[in-house]
Amino acid sequence: MTDPWQLFLVMLVAANPATGLRAVLPGSLRERVPAAAVAAGLAITIVVVAGLVADSLLEGLAIEEETARIAAGLVLGISGGQAVVLGGPLVRDTPRGWQAGLYPLGIPLVLNAAILAAVIAFSANPDAGTGRSIGFAAISVTLTALAALVPARFAGPADGVARLVGAAAILVATAMVVSGVRDV
């Protein structure tokens, strides 16, 4: 999973941008932009920090890179299963303005457990590369934040897309776990 396109696919299905389409933020587009910007900024900041400290974090916890990949695959599989069963999260009754970018849009919608686990696992993998892992994760969370700007009338179709991306996440997660087990 260290090929650039495979790595991008991992980060994309982990972020599941279709879930951003289901965030029904109140107000006009002008009022929703600050929330999306805060969510993207928050998620990118945490992704960058997590990627940069991944080696030290895993080393300090005595977790091998292969084990981290297996764990990230399990988290991604659970996240994908949740998306398949429940669809993307439908966020309503959020505060207006930039505050919605912190919660619920920023965390847990744009920055979720699957993308965080994936960026840590792959940033610690010398074949994947820290910069590439962080970059692809940053693009993916930005797409999720931008999806929250789409008008609310698309929230229904987004449910189906979120479920399909969830199914893809399960497939990718299975490949991550198998790859990690083979490399142990």
Short mmCIF file of C-alpha atoms in Angstrom, two decimals:
data_model
loop_
_atom_site.label_atom_id
_atom_site.label_comp_id
_atom_site.label_asym_id
_atom_site.label_seq_id
_atom_site.Cartn_x
_atom_site.Cartn_y
_atom_site.Cartn_z
CA MET A 1 0.00 0.00 0.00
CA THR A 2 2.94 2.34 -0.49
CA ASP A 3 2.30 3.06 -4.18
CA PRO A 4 1.24 6.74 -4.38
CA TRP A 5 -2.20 5.98 -5.83
CA GLN A 6 -2.84 3.24 -3.30
CA LEU A 7 -1.78 5.53 -0.47
CA PHE A 8 -4.05 8.29 -1.78
CA LEU A 9 -6.93 5.81 -1.96
CA VAL A 10 -6.31 4.77 1.66
CA MET A 11 -6.43 8.39 2.84
CA LEU A 12 -9.45 9.20 0.67
CA VAL A 13 -11.61 6.31 1.90
CA ALA A 14 -10.45 6.97 5.47
CA ALA A 15 -11.62 10.58 5.24
CA ASN A 16 -14.77 9.58 3.28
CA PRO A 17 -15.52 13.03 1.81
CA ALA A 18 -19.13 12.00 1.19
CA THR A 19 -19.71 12.31 4.93
CA GLY A 20 -19.01 16.03 4.57
CA LEU A 21 -21.96 16.24 2.19
CA ARG A 22 -24.20 15.08 5.01
CA ALA A 23 -23.19 17.90 7.33
CA VAL A 24 -26.18 20.17 6.98
CA LEU A 25 -24.70 23.43 8.21
CA PRO A 26 -27.08 26.31 8.88
CA GLY A 27 -27.01 29.57 7.00
CA SER A 28 -25.95 30.79 3.61
CA LEU A 29 -22.81 29.73 1.80
CA ARG A 30 -21.11 32.86 3.12
CA GLU A 31 -21.96 31.77 6.68
CA ARG A 32 -20.83 28.15 6.11
CA VAL A 33 -17.42 28.95 4.61
CA PRO A 34 -15.79 29.91 7.96
CA ALA A 35 -16.90 26.61 9.50
CA ALA A 36 -15.45 24.62 6.60
CA ALA A 37 -12.22 26.64 6.76
CA VAL A 38 -11.85 26.06 10.51
CA ALA A 39 -12.61 22.35 10.10
CA ALA A 40 -10.05 21.99 7.30
CA GLY A 41 -7.44 24.00 9.19
CA LEU A 42 -7.96 22.03 12.39
CA ALA A 43 -7.85 18.68 10.61
CA ILE A 44 -4.78 19.59 8.54
CA THR A 45 -2.94 20.83 11.63
CA ILE A 46 -3.63 17.62 13.54
CA VAL A 47 -2.78 15.45 10.50
CA VAL A 48 0.56 17.25 10.06
CA VAL A 49 1.46 16.94 13.74
CA ALA A 50 0.39 13.28 13.87
CA GLY A 51 2.40 12.49 10.76
CA LEU A 52 5.49 14.25 12.03
CA VAL A 53 5.44 12.53 15.42
CA ALA A 54 4.34 9.11 14.10
CA ASP A 55 7.80 7.51 14.29
CA SER A 56 8.45 8.80 17.80
CA LEU A 57 4.95 7.90 18.96
CA LEU A 58 5.14 4.33 17.69
CA GLU A 59 8.70 3.92 18.95
CA GLY A 60 7.75 5.25 22.39
CA LEU A 61 4.84 2.81 22.56
CA ALA A 62 7.00 -0.04 21.20
CA ILE A 63 4.62 -0.55 18.27
CA GLU A 64 6.11 -1.86 15.04
CA GLU A 65 5.15 -0.21 11.74
CA GLU A 66 3.43 -3.40 10.56
CA THR A 67 1.37 -3.58 13.74
CA ALA A 68 0.36 0.06 13.30
CA ARG A 69 -0.76 -0.73 9.74
CA ILE A 70 -2.85 -3.67 11.00
CA ALA A 71 -4.41 -1.47 13.71
CA ALA A 72 -5.12 1.31 11.20
CA GLY A 73 -6.74 -1.28 8.94
CA LEU A 74 -8.98 -2.42 11.78
CA VAL A 75 -10.00 1.16 12.57
CA LEU A 76 -10.65 1.82 8.87
CA GLY A 77 -12.70 -1.37 8.60
CA ILE A 78 -14.85 -0.39 11.56
CA SER A 79 -15.29 3.12 10.15
CA GLY A 80 -16.23 1.66 6.77
CA GLY A 81 -18.68 -0.73 8.38
CA GLN A 82 -20.28 2.13 10.26
CA ALA A 83 -20.66 4.09 7.01
CA VAL A 84 -22.23 1.08 5.27
CA VAL A 85 -24.70 0.38 8.06
CA LEU A 86 -25.53 3.93 9.14
CA GLY A 87 -24.51 6.02 6.14
CA GLY A 88 -22.51 9.16 6.67
CA PRO A 89 -23.18 11.13 9.83
CA LEU A 90 -26.08 13.51 9.43
CA VAL A 91 -25.10 16.61 11.34
CA ARG A 92 -27.93 19.01 12.12
CA ASP A 93 -28.59 21.73 14.68
CA THR A 94 -25.02 22.93 14.64
CA PRO A 95 -23.95 26.36 15.78
CA ARG A 96 -23.70 29.06 13.13
CA GLY A 97 -20.39 30.44 12.00
CA TRP A 98 -16.87 29.24 12.55
CA GLN A 99 -17.69 27.41 15.82
CA ALA A 100 -19.29 24.59 13.81
CA GLY A 101 -15.87 24.04 12.28
CA LEU A 102 -14.55 22.83 15.63
CA TYR A 103 -17.45 20.55 16.53
CA PRO A 104 -19.22 18.73 14.96
CA LEU A 105 -17.72 19.43 11.54
CA GLY A 106 -14.00 19.50 12.41
CA ILE A 107 -14.01 16.69 14.93
CA PRO A 108 -15.29 13.98 14.47
CA LEU A 109 -16.57 14.50 10.90
CA VAL A 110 -13.60 15.88 8.94
CA LEU A 111 -10.92 14.53 11.26
CA ASN A 112 -12.04 11.03 12.18
CA ALA A 113 -10.32 8.08 13.81
CA ALA A 114 -9.69 6.31 10.50
CA ILE A 115 -7.77 9.17 8.86
CA LEU A 116 -5.77 9.77 12.04
CA ALA A 117 -4.82 6.09 12.36
CA ALA A 118 -3.94 5.90 8.66
CA VAL A 119 -1.70 8.97 8.70
CA ILE A 120 0.15 7.70 11.78
CA ALA A 121 0.60 4.19 10.37
CA PHE A 122 1.77 5.28 6.92
CA SER A 123 3.88 8.23 8.06
CA ALA A 124 5.92 5.73 10.07
CA ASN A 125 6.39 3.57 6.97
CA PRO A 126 9.60 4.58 5.17
CA ASP A 127 8.28 3.24 1.85
CA ALA A 128 5.13 5.38 2.04
CA GLY A 129 6.92 8.46 3.31
CA THR A 130 5.90 10.98 5.91
CA GLY A 131 5.45 13.85 3.48
CA ARG A 132 3.38 11.87 1.02
CA SER A 133 1.20 10.43 3.79
CA ILE A 134 0.61 13.85 5.33
CA GLY A 135 -0.03 15.43 1.92
CA PHE A 136 -2.60 12.86 0.83
CA ALA A 137 -4.32 12.97 4.22
CA ALA A 138 -4.44 16.79 4.08
CA ILE A 139 -6.01 16.70 0.61
CA SER A 140 -8.57 14.15 1.77
CA VAL A 141 -9.67 16.04 4.88
CA THR A 142 -9.85 19.26 2.85
CA LEU A 143 -12.19 17.56 0.37
CA THR A 144 -14.35 16.42 3.28
CA ALA A 145 -14.51 19.96 4.69
CA LEU A 146 -15.31 21.42 1.27
CA ALA A 147 -18.09 18.88 0.81
CA ALA A 148 -19.85 20.46 3.79
CA LEU A 149 -20.39 23.56 1.63
CA VAL A 150 -22.63 21.69 -0.82
CA PRO A 151 -26.32 22.65 -0.45
CA ALA A 152 -28.44 20.59 1.94
CA ARG A 153 -30.60 19.18 -0.86
CA PHE A 154 -27.72 16.82 -1.72
CA ALA A 155 -27.60 15.26 1.77
CA GLY A 156 -29.89 12.39 0.71
CA PRO A 157 -27.82 11.22 -2.29
CA ALA A 158 -24.68 11.72 -0.21
CA ASP A 159 -25.91 8.97 2.10
CA GLY A 160 -25.63 6.44 -0.71
CA VAL A 161 -22.20 7.70 -1.72
CA ALA A 162 -21.00 7.57 1.91
CA ARG A 163 -22.14 3.95 2.11
CA LEU A 164 -20.31 3.05 -1.13
CA VAL A 165 -17.13 4.71 0.10
CA GLY A 166 -17.60 2.79 3.35
CA ALA A 167 -17.69 -0.47 1.38
CA ALA A 168 -14.49 0.56 -0.41
CA ALA A 169 -12.98 1.36 3.00
CA ILE A 170 -13.69 -2.20 4.16
CA LEU A 171 -11.90 -3.58 1.10
CA VAL A 172 -8.91 -1.28 1.61
CA ALA A 173 -8.85 -2.09 5.33
CA THR A 174 -8.77 -5.80 4.60
CA ALA A 175 -5.82 -5.28 2.26
CA MET A 176 -4.03 -3.24 4.94
CA VAL A 177 -4.50 -5.93 7.56
CA VAL A 178 -3.40 -8.73 5.22
CA SER A 179 -0.38 -6.70 4.10
CA GLY A 180 0.56 -5.96 7.69
CA VAL A 181 0.24 -9.61 8.72
CA ARG A 182 2.37 -10.74 5.77
CA ASP A 183 5.09 -8.24 6.67
CA VAL A 184 5.27 -9.25 10.34
#
